[in-house]
Coordinates of N, CA and C and ligand atoms in Angstrom, one line a residue:
M1 N -31.7 -9.2 -9.4 CA -30.5 -9.3 -10.1 C -29.5 -10.2 -10.1
S2 N -29.3 -10.9 -11.1 CA -28.1 -12.1 -11.2 C -26.8 -12.0 -10.4
V3 N -26.0 -13.0 -10.2 CA -25.0 -13.3 -9.4 C -24.4 -12.7 -10.3
E4 N -23.9 -13.1 -11.5 CA -23.1 -11.7 -12.6 C -22.8 -10.4 -12.2
V5 N -24.2 -9.8 -11.9 CA -24.0 -8.1 -12.3 C -23.7 -8.2 -10.6
Y6 N -23.6 -8.4 -9.4 CA -23.1 -8.4 -8.2 C -21.9 -8.4 -8.1
L7 N -21.2 -9.3 -8.9 CA -19.7 -9.9 -9.1 C -19.3 -8.5 -9.9
N8 N -19.9 -8.0 -10.5 CA -19.1 -6.8 -11.4 C -19.5 -5.7 -10.7
K9 N -19.8 -6.0 -9.4 CA -20.5 -4.3 -9.0 C -19.4 -3.8 -8.0
G10 N -19.1 -2.8 -7.6 CA -18.4 -2.2 -6.5 C -18.5 -2.5 -5.2
I11 N -17.4 -2.7 -4.6 CA -18.0 -2.9 -3.0 C -18.7 -1.7 -2.5
K12 N -18.2 -0.7 -2.6 CA -19.2 0.3 -2.1 C -20.2 0.4 -2.3
E13 N -21.0 0.2 -3.5 CA -22.2 -0.1 -3.6 C -22.8 -1.1 -3.2
I14 N -22.6 -2.7 -3.3 CA -23.0 -3.2 -2.2 C -22.9 -3.1 -1.2
I15 N -22.4 -2.7 -0.6 CA -21.9 -2.3 0.8 C -23.2 -1.2 1.4
T16 N -23.5 -0.1 0.7 CA -24.7 0.6 0.8 C -26.1 -0.2 0.8
E17 N -26.4 -0.7 -0.5 CA -27.4 -1.5 -0.5 C -27.4 -2.8 0.5
F18 N -26.2 -3.1 0.9 CA -26.7 -3.9 2.2 C -25.3 -4.3 3.0
P19 N -25.5 -3.2 4.3 CA -24.9 -2.6 5.0 C -23.9 -4.3 6.0
E20 N -24.8 -4.9 6.0 CA -24.0 -6.2 6.9 C -23.1 -6.7 5.8
V21 N -22.9 -6.2 4.5 CA -21.4 -7.6 3.5 C -20.6 -6.8 4.1
E22 N -20.3 -5.5 4.6 CA -18.9 -4.7 5.6 C -18.3 -5.8 6.9
Q23 N -19.4 -6.3 7.1 CA -19.3 -6.4 9.0 C -18.8 -7.8 8.2
I24 N -19.5 -8.3 7.5 CA -18.8 -10.3 6.8 C -17.4 -10.1 6.6
L25 N -17.6 -9.2 5.5 CA -15.7 -8.9 4.9 C -14.8 -8.7 5.8
D26 N -15.7 -7.8 6.7 CA -14.3 -7.3 8.3 C -13.8 -8.6 8.9
E27 N -14.9 -9.8 9.1 CA -14.5 -10.8 9.6 C -13.6 -11.9 9.2
Y28 N -13.8 -11.7 7.8 CA -12.3 -12.7 7.2 C -11.1 -11.6 7.4
D29 N -11.4 -10.2 7.6 CA -10.4 -9.9 7.4 C -10.0 -8.8 6.2
V30 N -10.9 -8.9 5.2 CA -10.9 -8.2 3.7 C -11.1 -6.8 4.7
G31 N -10.9 -6.0 4.7 CA -10.8 -4.3 5.5 C -11.3 -3.3 4.4
C32 N -12.4 -3.6 3.5 CA -13.2 -2.7 2.4 C -13.5 -1.6 3.1
G33 N -14.0 -1.6 4.1 CA -14.6 -0.6 4.8 C -13.1 0.6 5.4
A34 N -12.3 0.3 5.6 CA -11.1 0.8 6.1 C -10.2 1.2 4.9
C35 N -10.9 0.9 4.0 CA -9.8 0.9 2.8 C -10.0 2.7 2.2
G36 N -11.6 3.0 2.0 CA -12.0 4.3 2.4 C -11.8 4.6 0.7
E37 N -11.7 3.1 -0.1 CA -12.0 3.9 -1.3 C -12.9 3.4 -1.5
G38 N -12.6 1.6 -1.7 CA -14.0 0.6 -1.6 C -14.3 0.9 -3.4
L39 N -13.8 1.2 -4.5 CA -13.8 0.9 -5.9 C -13.7 -0.1 -6.3
C40 N -13.0 -1.6 -5.4 CA -12.5 -2.7 -6.4 C -14.1 -3.0 -6.0
L41 N -14.6 -4.2 -7.4 CA -15.5 -5.3 -7.7 C -15.3 -6.1 -6.8
L42 N -16.8 -6.9 -6.7 CA -16.5 -7.7 -5.8 C -16.3 -8.8 -6.0
K43 N -16.0 -9.5 -7.8 CA -15.2 -10.4 -7.8 C -13.5 -10.0 -8.0
E44 N -12.7 -9.1 -7.7 CA -12.2 -8.7 -7.9 C -11.5 -8.7 -6.2
I45 N -12.3 -8.6 -5.2 CA -11.9 -8.5 -4.1 C -11.5 -10.1 -3.7
V46 N -12.4 -11.2 -4.0 CA -12.2 -12.0 -3.8 C -11.1 -12.7 -4.5
E47 N -10.7 -12.5 -5.9 CA -9.1 -12.6 -6.5 C -7.5 -12.0 -6.0
I48 N -8.3 -10.6 -5.4 CA -7.2 -10.2 -4.6 C -6.6 -10.3 -3.2
H49 N -7.7 -10.7 -2.7 CA -7.0 -11.4 -1.0 C -7.3 -12.5 -1.2
N50 N -7.3 -13.2 -1.9 CA -6.8 -15.0 -2.0 C -6.8 -15.7 -0.7
L51 N -8.0 -15.5 -0.5 CA -8.4 -16.4 0.6 C -8.4 -18.1 0.4
D52 N -8.4 -18.5 1.4 CA -8.0 -20.1 1.3 C -9.6 -20.3 0.8
D53 N -9.5 -21.9 0.1 CA -10.3 -22.6 -0.3 C -11.9 -22.2 0.5
D54 N -11.6 -22.6 1.3 CA -12.7 -22.9 2.6 C -13.4 -21.9 2.8
L55 N -12.5 -20.9 3.5 CA -12.8 -19.6 3.6 C -13.7 -18.8 3.2
E56 N -13.2 -18.8 1.6 CA -13.7 -18.0 0.6 C -15.4 -18.4 -0.1
A57 N -15.3 -19.6 0.2 CA -16.8 -20.4 0.1 C -17.5 -20.3 1.3
E58 N -16.7 -19.7 2.4 CA -18.1 -20.0 3.0 C -18.4 -18.1 3.6
L59 N -17.1 -17.3 2.9 CA -17.7 -15.6 2.7 C -18.7 -15.5 1.7
M60 N -18.4 -16.3 0.5 CA -19.0 -15.8 -0.8 C -20.9 -16.9 -0.2
T61 N -20.8 -17.7 0.4 CA -22.4 -17.8 0.8 C -22.6 -16.9 1.8
R62 N -22.3 -16.7 2.8 CA -22.6 -15.6 3.8 C -23.3 -14.2 2.8
I63 N -22.1 -13.8 2.5 CA -22.8 -12.6 1.3 C -24.0 -13.1 0.4
S64 N -23.8 -14.1 0.0 CA -25.0 -14.7 -1.2 C -26.3 -14.6 -0.1
R65 N -26.2 -15.0 1.3 CA -27.1 -15.1 1.8 C -28.3 -13.5 1.9
V66 N -27.0 -12.4 2.4 CA -27.7 -11.3 2.4 C -28.2 -10.8 0.7
I67 N -27.8 -11.4 0.1 CA -28.3 -10.1 -1.0 C -29.4 -10.7 -1.3
Y68 N -29.6 -12.4 -1.1 CA -31.0 -13.4 -1.3 C -31.1 -13.9 -0.7
P69 N -31.7 -13.3 0.4 CA -32.2 -14.0 1.7 C -33.4 -15.2 1.5
E70 N -33.9 -15.0 0.1 CA -35.4 -15.7 0.1 C -34.7 -17.5 -0.6
K71 N -33.7 -17.1 -1.1 CA -33.3 -18.5 -2.1 C -31.1 -18.7 -1.7
E72 N -30.9 -20.3 -2.1 CA -30.1 -20.2 -1.8 C -29.3 -20.7 -3.3
V73 N -28.5 -19.5 -3.4 CA -27.6 -18.9 -4.1 C -26.2 -19.2 -4.5
M74 N -25.8 -19.6 -5.3 CA -23.7 -19.7 -5.1 C -23.4 -19.2 -5.9
F75 N -22.7 -18.6 -5.8 CA -21.3 -17.7 -6.3 C -20.8 -18.6 -7.2
P76 N -20.3 -18.8 -8.6 CA -19.1 -19.4 -9.1 C -17.7 -19.0 -8.5
K77 N -16.9 -20.7 -8.1 CA -16.2 -20.2 -7.3 C -14.6 -19.9 -8.7
R78 N -14.3 -19.0 -8.2 CA -13.1 -18.5 -9.0 C -11.6 -19.8 -9.0
K79 N -10.8 -19.7 -10.3 CA -9.7 -20.3 -10.9 C -8.7 -19.9 -10.0
R80 N -8.0 -20.6 -8.8 CA -7.0 -19.6 -8.3 C -5.5 -20.6 -8.8
R81 N -4.5 -19.6 -8.9 CA -3.3 -20.3 -8.7 C -2.3 -20.6 -7.9
S82 N -3.0 -20.1 -6.5 CA -2.1 -20.5 -5.2 C -2.8 -20.7 -4.4
Q83 N -1.8 -21.0 -3.2 CA -2.6 -21.8 -2.4 C -3.3 -21.0 -1.3
G84 N -2.8 -21.0 -0.2 CA -3.8 -19.9 1.0 C -2.9 -18.7 1.3
R85 N -3.8 -18.0 1.8 CA -3.0 -16.4 1.9 C -2.0 -16.1 2.8
K86 N -2.0 -16.9 3.9 CA -1.2 -17.0 5.0 C 0.1 -16.5 5.0
E87 N 0.2 -17.6 4.7 CA 1.8 -17.6 4.5 C 2.7 -16.8 3.2
I88 N 2.7 -15.7 2.9 CA 2.7 -15.1 1.7 C 4.4 -15.4 1.5
K89 N 4.6 -15.5 0.4 CA 5.9 -15.9 -0.3 C 6.2 -14.8 -1.7
Y90 N 6.7 -14.0 -1.3 CA 7.3 -12.7 -2.9 C 8.3 -13.5 -2.8
S91 N 8.1 -13.1 -4.4 CA 9.4 -13.2 -5.7 C 10.7 -12.1 -5.3
P92 N 11.4 -12.2 -5.8 CA 12.6 -12.0 -5.4 C 12.4 -10.1 -5.6
P93 N 11.9 -9.7 -6.6 CA 11.2 -8.3 -6.7 C 11.0 -7.8 -5.7
M94 N 9.6 -8.6 -5.8 CA 8.0 -8.0 -4.8 C 9.2 -8.2 -3.1
K95 N 10.2 -9.1 -2.8 CA 10.5 -9.1 -2.0 C 11.3 -8.0 -1.2
K96 N 12.0 -7.4 -2.3 CA 13.0 -6.1 -2.3 C 12.7 -5.5 -2.0
M97 N 10.9 -4.9 -2.3 CA 9.8 -3.8 -2.1 C 9.5 -3.8 -0.4
V98 N 9.1 -5.3 -0.1 CA 8.7 -5.3 1.1 C 10.3 -4.7 2.0
D99 N 11.0 -5.4 1.9 CA 12.3 -5.2 2.3 C 12.4 -3.6 2.5
E100 N 12.3 -2.8 1.6 CA 12.1 -1.1 1.8 C 11.2 -0.9 2.6
H101 N 10.1 -1.0 2.5 CA 9.1 -0.6 3.7 C 9.0 -0.7 4.8
V102 N 10.5 -1.9 5.1 CA 10.8 -2.0 6.9 C 11.1 -0.7 7.2
L103 N 12.2 0.0 6.5 CA 13.1 0.9 6.9 C 12.0 2.5 6.4
I104 N 10.8 2.2 5.6 CA 9.9 3.4 5.9 C 8.9 3.3 7.2
K105 N 8.8 1.8 7.7 CA 8.1 1.6 9.0 C 8.5 2.4 9.8
R106 N 9.9 2.1 9.9 CA 11.1 3.0 11.3 C 11.2 4.3 11.4
W107 N 10.9 5.2 9.5 CA 10.8 6.5 9.5 C 9.2 6.3 10.3
L108 N 8.3 5.9 10.2 CA 7.2 6.4 10.2 C 6.9 6.5 11.9
A109 N 7.9 5.2 12.3 CA 7.8 5.1 14.1 C 8.2 6.2 14.6
L110 N 8.8 6.8 13.9 CA 9.7 8.2 14.3 C 9.2 9.6 14.4
I111 N 8.3 9.8 13.4 CA 7.9 10.7 13.0 C 7.0 11.6 14.4
P112 N 6.2 10.4 15.2 CA 5.6 11.5 16.5 C 6.9 12.1 17.5
K113 N 8.1 11.4 17.6 CA 9.1 12.6 18.1 C 9.9 13.3 16.9
V114 N 9.4 13.1 15.7 CA 10.3 14.1 14.8 C 9.2 15.4 15.3
I115 N 8.0 15.1 15.8 CA 6.7 16.3 15.7 C 7.4 17.1 17.1
E116 N 7.5 16.2 18.0 CA 7.4 16.7 19.1 C 8.9 17.1 18.9
N117 N 10.0 17.6 18.3 CA 10.9 18.5 18.4 C 11.2 18.6 17.4
L118 N 9.9 19.0 16.9 CA 10.3 20.1 15.8 C 11.2 21.5 15.8
D119 N 11.9 21.7 15.2 CA 12.5 22.8 15.1 C 13.1 23.4 14.1
L120 N 12.2 25.4 13.7 CA 12.7 25.4 12.6 C 13.9 26.4 12.9
E121 N 14.3 26.5 14.0 CA 15.0 28.3 14.3 C 16.7 27.6 14.2
T122 N 17.0 26.6 14.5 CA 18.2 26.5 14.8 C 18.6 25.4 13.3
E123 N 20.1 25.1 13.6 CA 20.5 24.6 12.1 C 20.3 23.2 12.1
G124 N 20.4 22.5 13.4 CA 20.8 21.3 13.8 C 19.1 20.8 13.1
G125 N 18.1 21.2 14.1 CA 16.7 21.2 13.7 C 16.3 21.0 12.9
L126 N 16.9 22.3 11.3 CA 16.4 22.5 10.2 C 17.2 20.9 9.4
E127 N 18.2 20.3 10.0 CA 19.0 19.8 9.0 C 18.2 18.3 9.1
N128 N 17.4 18.2 10.4 CA 17.0 17.3 10.7 C 15.5 16.7 9.7
I129 N 14.6 17.7 9.9 CA 13.5 17.8 9.1 C 13.6 18.0 7.6
Y130 N 14.6 18.7 6.9 CA 15.3 18.4 5.6 C 15.5 17.0 5.4
K131 N 16.2 16.5 6.2 CA 16.2 15.4 5.8 C 15.7 14.1 5.9
G132 N 14.4 14.5 7.1 CA 13.6 13.8 6.9 C 12.7 13.6 5.5
I133 N 12.3 14.7 5.3 CA 11.6 15.0 4.0 C 12.4 14.4 2.9
D134 N 13.8 14.6 2.9 CA 14.4 14.1 2.0 C 14.4 12.5 1.7
F135 N 14.0 11.9 2.6 CA 13.6 10.5 3.2 C 12.7 10.0 2.5
I136 N 11.8 10.9 2.5 CA 10.2 10.7 1.6 C 10.3 10.9 0.4
R137 N 11.1 11.8 -0.3 CA 10.9 12.1 -1.5 C 12.1 11.1 -2.2
N138 N 13.2 11.1 -1.5 CA 14.2 10.5 -2.5 C 14.4 8.6 -2.0
Y139 N 14.0 8.3 -0.8 CA 14.1 7.0 -0.5 C 12.7 6.6 -0.9
A140 N 11.5 6.8 0.0 CA 9.8 6.6 -0.1 C 10.0 6.8 -1.7
D141 N 9.8 7.7 -2.3 CA 9.2 8.6 -3.4 C 10.0 7.4 -4.3
K142 N 10.8 8.3 -4.8 CA 11.7 8.1 -5.7 C 12.3 6.7 -6.0
Y143 N 13.1 6.3 -5.2 CA 13.6 4.8 -5.3 C 12.4 3.8 -5.3
H144 N 11.9 4.1 -4.2 CA 11.4 2.9 -4.0 C 9.5 3.1 -4.6
H145 N 9.0 3.8 -4.9 CA 8.2 4.2 -6.1 C 8.2 3.9 -7.5
A146 N 9.5 4.0 -7.8 CA 9.8 4.0 -9.0 C 10.1 2.5 -9.5
K147 N 10.3 1.4 -8.4 CA 9.9 0.6 -8.2 C 8.4 0.1 -8.4
E148 N 7.4 0.5 -8.2 CA 6.5 0.7 -8.2 C 5.6 0.7 -9.6
E149 N 5.8 2.4 -9.6 CA 4.8 2.9 -10.6 C 5.3 2.6 -11.8
E150 N 6.7 2.9 -12.0 CA 7.4 2.7 -13.4 C 7.7 1.6 -13.8
E151 N 7.9 0.6 -12.6 CA 8.5 -0.6 -13.4 C 7.3 -1.6 -13.3
T152 N 7.0 -2.2 -12.2 CA 5.7 -3.1 -11.4 C 4.5 -2.9 -12.3
F153 N 3.8 -1.7 -12.1 CA 2.6 -1.0 -12.7 C 2.6 -1.6 -14.1
K154 N 3.5 -1.3 -14.7 CA 3.5 -1.3 -16.1 C 2.4 -2.4 -16.8
Y155 N 2.7 -3.5 -15.7 CA 2.6 -4.8 -16.3 C 0.9 -4.6 -16.3
F156 N 0.1 -3.6 -15.8 CA -0.8 -4.2 -15.4 C -1.9 -2.9 -15.9
D157 N -3.2 -3.3 -16.4 CA -3.9 -2.3 -16.6 C -4.1 -1.2 -15.6
E158 N -4.2 -0.4 -16.0 CA -4.1 1.0 -14.9 C -5.8 1.9 -14.8
N159 N -5.8 1.1 -15.3 CA -8.0 1.1 -14.8 C -8.6 0.2 -13.6
L160 N -7.0 -0.9 -13.8 CA -8.3 -1.7 -12.3 C -7.8 -0.8 -11.0
D161 N -8.7 -1.3 -10.2 CA -9.5 0.0 -9.0 C -8.1 -0.1 -8.3
I162 N -7.8 -1.6 -7.7 CA -6.8 -1.3 -6.9 C -5.1 -0.8 -7.3
I163 N -4.9 -0.7 -8.8 CA -3.8 0.1 -9.0 C -4.6 1.6 -8.7
K164 N -5.2 1.8 -9.0 CA -5.7 3.7 -9.0 C -5.7 3.9 -7.0
V165 N -6.4 3.2 -6.7 CA -6.1 3.3 -5.2 C -4.9 3.4 -4.2
I166 N -3.8 2.8 -4.9 CA -2.3 3.0 -4.7 C -1.5 4.0 -5.0
R167 N -2.1 4.3 -6.4 CA -1.3 5.8 -7.3 C -1.7 7.0 -6.3
N168 N -3.6 6.7 -6.3 CA -4.0 7.8 -5.3 C -3.4 7.9 -4.3
D169 N -3.0 6.9 -3.4 CA -2.0 6.9 -2.0 C -0.8 8.1 -2.6
H170 N -0.5 7.5 -3.3 CA 0.8 8.3 -3.8 C 0.8 9.7 -4.3
V171 N -0.1 10.3 -4.8 CA -0.2 11.2 -4.8 C -0.5 12.2 -4.0
K172 N -1.5 11.7 -3.0 CA -1.7 12.3 -1.3 C -0.4 12.7 -0.7
V173 N 0.2 11.7 -0.9 CA 1.8 11.8 -0.3 C 2.2 13.0 -0.5
R174 N 2.6 12.8 -2.0 CA 3.2 14.4 -2.6 C 2.7 15.1 -2.6
A175 N 1.7 15.3 -2.8 CA 0.7 17.0 -1.8 C 1.2 17.2 -0.3
H176 N 1.3 16.3 0.8 CA 1.6 16.5 1.4 C 2.9 16.8 1.8
V177 N 4.5 16.4 1.1 CA 5.2 16.7 0.9 C 5.4 18.6 0.6
K178 N 4.7 18.7 -0.5 CA 4.6 20.1 -0.6 C 4.7 21.0 0.2
A179 N 3.2 20.3 0.8 CA 3.0 21.2 2.1 C 3.6 21.6 3.1
M180 N 4.7 20.2 3.8 CA 5.5 20.8 4.5 C 6.7 21.8 3.9
L181 N 7.1 21.9 2.8 CA 8.5 22.2 2.3 C 7.6 23.7 2.1
Q182 N 6.5 23.8 2.2 CA 5.8 25.6 2.5 C 5.8 25.7 3.5
A183 N 5.8 24.8 4.6 CA 5.6 25.5 5.9 C 6.9 25.4 6.3
I184 N 7.9 25.2 6.1 CA 9.4 25.1 6.5 C 9.4 26.2 6.0
K185 N 9.1 26.8 4.7 CA 9.5 28.2 4.1 C 8.8 29.6 5.3
E186 N 7.7 28.8 5.9 CA 6.9 30.2 6.1 C 7.4 29.7 7.6
K187 N 8.2 29.5 8.4 CA 8.7 28.9 9.8 C 6.8 28.3 10.2
D188 N 6.2 27.5 9.8 CA 5.0 27.3 10.1 C 4.8 26.3 10.8
K189 N 5.3 25.8 12.4 CA 5.8 24.7 12.8 C 4.4 23.6 13.1
E190 N 3.1 24.4 13.2 CA 1.9 23.8 13.6 C 1.4 23.2 11.9
T191 N 1.3 24.1 10.5 CA 1.4 23.5 9.6 C 1.8 22.0 9.4
L192 N 3.6 22.5 9.6 CA 4.2 21.0 9.4 C 3.9 20.0 9.8
A193 N 3.7 20.1 11.2 CA 3.5 18.8 11.9 C 2.1 18.6 11.5
E194 N 1.1 19.4 10.8 CA 0.1 18.7 10.3 C 0.4 17.6 9.4
H195 N 0.7 18.2 8.3 CA 1.0 17.4 7.3 C 2.1 16.1 7.4
L196 N 2.9 16.0 8.5 CA 3.9 14.9 9.3 C 2.7 13.9 9.5
R197 N 1.5 14.6 10.2 CA 0.6 13.6 11.4 C 0.0 13.0 10.1
A198 N -0.4 14.3 8.8 CA -1.3 13.1 8.3 C -0.9 12.0 7.6
Y199 N 0.9 12.5 6.6 CA 1.6 11.5 5.7 C 1.5 10.2 6.8
S200 N 2.0 10.7 8.2 CA 1.9 9.2 8.6 C 0.8 8.5 8.9
E201 N -0.1 8.9 8.9 CA -1.6 8.3 8.4 C -2.2 7.4 7.3
I202 N -1.5 7.9 6.4 CA -1.9 7.1 5.2 C -1.1 6.2 5.3
L203 N 0.7 6.3 5.2 CA 1.1 5.3 5.0 C 1.3 3.6 5.2
P204 N 1.0 3.7 6.8 CA 0.5 2.4 7.7 C -0.3 1.4 6.6
E205 N -1.0 2.1 6.5 CA -2.5 1.4 5.8 C -1.9 1.2 3.9
H206 N -1.3 2.3 3.6 CA -0.7 2.3 2.2 C 0.0 0.8 2.2
I207 N 0.8 0.5 3.1 CA 1.9 -0.8 3.3 C 1.5 -1.8 3.0
K208 N 0.7 -2.0 4.3 CA -0.3 -2.7 4.5 C -1.4 -3.5 3.1
K209 N -1.6 -2.6 2.2 CA -2.2 -3.1 1.4 C -1.6 -3.2 -0.1
E210 N 0.1 -2.9 0.0 CA 0.7 -3.8 -0.7 C 1.7 -4.5 -0.8
D211 N 2.2 -4.7 0.7 CA 2.5 -6.1 1.1 C 1.5 -7.7 1.4
E212 N 0.0 -7.1 1.7 CA -1.3 -8.0 2.0 C -1.4 -8.3 1.2
I213 N -1.6 -7.4 0.1 CA -2.6 -7.4 -1.2 C -2.6 -7.6 -2.5
L214 N -1.2 -6.1 -2.8 CA -1.3 -6.0 -3.7 C -0.2 -6.7 -4.5
Y215 N 1.1 -6.8 -3.9 CA 1.7 -7.7 -4.4 C 2.2 -9.3 -4.7
P216 N 1.4 -9.6 -3.4 CA 1.0 -11.1 -3.6 C 0.1 -11.3 -4.5
W217 N -0.4 -10.5 -4.8 CA -1.8 -10.5 -6.2 C -0.9 -10.7 -7.6
M218 N -0.4 -9.7 -7.5 CA 0.7 -8.9 -8.8 C 1.6 -10.2 -8.9
D219 N 2.5 -10.9 -8.2 CA 3.7 -11.8 -8.0 C 2.1 -13.3 -8.3
R220 N 1.0 -13.3 -8.3 CA 0.2 -14.3 -8.6 C 0.1 -14.4 -10.3
S221 N -0.2 -13.4 -10.6 CA -0.5 -12.3 -12.0 C 0.8 -12.5 -13.0
L222 N 2.1 -12.5 -12.1 CA 3.1 -12.4 -13.6 C 3.5 -13.6 -13.8
S223 N 4.0 -13.4 -15.1 CA 4.5 -15.0 -15.7 C 6.2 -14.9 -14.5
T224 N 7.0 -16.3 -14.9 CA 8.2 -16.2 -14.2 C 8.9 -15.4 -14.9
E225 N 8.8 -15.1 -16.2 CA 9.6 -14.6 -17.0 C 9.3 -12.7 -17.1
Q226 N 8.4 -12.2 -16.6 CA 8.0 -11.1 -16.1 C 8.2 -10.6 -15.1
I227 N 8.9 -11.8 -14.1 CA 9.5 -11.2 -12.3 C 10.7 -11.6 -12.5
G228 N 11.5 -12.2 -13.4 CA 13.0 -12.0 -13.6 C 13.3 -10.6 -14.4
H229 N 12.6 -10.8 -15.3 CA 12.5 -8.9 -15.9 C 12.5 -7.9 -15.2
L230 N 11.7 -8.0 -14.1 CA 11.3 -7.0 -13.1 C 12.7 -7.3 -12.5
Y231 N 13.3 -7.9 -11.8 CA 14.4 -8.0 -10.8 C 15.7 -7.7 -11.4
S232 N 16.0 -7.8 -12.5 CA 16.6 -7.2 -13.3 C 17.0 -5.6 -13.2
K233 N 15.9 -5.4 -13.9 CA 15.2 -3.7 -13.7 C 15.6 -3.3 -12.3
F234 N 14.9 -4.0 -11.3 CA 15.0 -3.6 -10.0 C 16.4 -3.0 -9.7
N235 N 17.2 -4.5 -9.6 CA 19.0 -4.2 -9.7 C 19.8 -3.3 -10.3
E236 N 19.3 -2.9 -11.4 CA 19.4 -1.5 -12.3 C 19.6 -0.6 -11.3
I237 N 18.2 -0.1 -11.2 CA 17.7 0.6 -10.3 C 18.8 0.9 -9.0
D238 N 19.1 0.1 -8.3 CA 19.6 0.0 -6.8 C 21.0 0.6 -7.2
E239 N 21.4 -0.1 -8.6 CA 22.8 0.7 -8.9 C 23.1 2.0 -9.4
E240 N 21.7 2.3 -9.6 CA 21.8 3.7 -10.3 C 21.6 4.6 -9.2
Y241 N 21.0 4.1 -7.9 CA 21.2 4.9 -6.9 C 22.6 5.4 -5.9
G242 N 22.9 4.1 -5.8 CA 24.2 3.9 -5.8 C 24.2 3.8 -4.2
E243 N 24.9 4.3 -3.5 CA 25.1 4.8 -2.0 C 24.0 5.7 -1.2
A244 N 23.1 5.9 -2.4 CA 21.9 7.0 -1.8 C 20.9 6.7 -0.6
P245 N 20.8 5.3 -0.7 CA 19.5 4.3 0.2 C 20.6 4.2 1.4
K246 N 21.9 4.3 1.5 CA 22.7 3.4 2.4 C 22.4 5.1 3.2
I247 N 22.6 6.1 2.5 CA 22.9 7.1 3.1 C 21.5 7.5 4.3
H248 N 20.5 7.2 3.6 CA 19.0 7.5 4.2 C 18.8 6.6 5.5
R249 N 19.5 5.4 5.2 CA 19.5 4.0 6.6 C 20.1 4.7 7.9
D250 N 21.6 5.4 6.9 CA 22.1 6.1 8.4 C 21.4 7.3 8.9
F251 N 20.5 7.8 8.1 CA 19.9 8.8 8.8 C 18.9 8.2 9.7
I252 N 18.1 7.2 9.4 CA 16.8 6.4 10.4 C 17.6 6.2 11.5
E253 N 19.0 5.2 11.3 CA 19.8 4.3 12.3 C 19.7 6.2 13.6
K254 N 20.3 7.4 12.7 CA 20.6 8.5 13.7 C 19.8 8.8 14.6
L255 N 18.7 8.9 14.1 CA 17.3 9.8 14.3 C 16.9 8.6 15.4
E256 N 17.1 7.5 15.6 CA 16.9 6.3 16.6 C 17.2 6.4 17.5
S257 N 18.7 6.4 17.5 CA 19.5 6.6 18.5 C 19.0 7.9 19.5
E258 N 18.5 9.0 18.7 CA 18.9 10.3 19.3 C 17.3 10.5 20.2
Y259 N 16.2 9.3 19.5 CA 15.1 9.5 20.2 C 15.0 8.5 21.1
Y260 N 15.5 7.3 21.0 CA 14.9 6.4 21.9 C 15.9 5.9 22.7
Ligands
FE2_1 FE1 3.6 2.6 -2.8
FE2_2 FE1 5.7 0.6 -1.4

């Protein structure tokens, strides 16, 4: 089969045919195995991960040796628009979203304590859990995901696997939130804890995918004009939400001082 055919194949399919490829990708910190979806095409993976020139050449040579052990085959070099991946420089709108992730990560770090202290009987206990769910729904989902799904993604083809993977995570999160609310209604602590835990397991990987892969790739793909437009849209969103993000931040700080 030709190089072109492999470049246009999903990575999961390639790994099934050549299991060694997964380990090679891991060595270059391209954790496709951990991604869980594996829908990206080989050529997209190279494009999206934006490795240094030398590393990319080395990686592709190693993969080609696995696929074509009999002969020396070179994958074509892709055209690139930016330098190495290590120092990620975000555009202002992407930086805004990366900064919002920081508060979401602080909430994620609190979840084991939230689970430990779950209390569906007292007013104070219920208040904490409702505020936590409010943070997930209104800060992490509505306020932050509005910037992702409703503004940024519309510049890209919805059928791209990377967009589908990210959207899929958002859908999973919403399902867990629904289940959490149901569990509170039924005073079912166990189920509530289960969904909080599942949520806290999806998010770190999700944020890493966005910070390290999705946003830098989007930055490389968008024009300066598009980035400017996005930034003014984000400012409008911030204005629209007014004090709300600050109230969420205060809640996280209150929990931190309570639990640490
Ligand atoms: Fe997201
Ligand atoms: Fe995000």
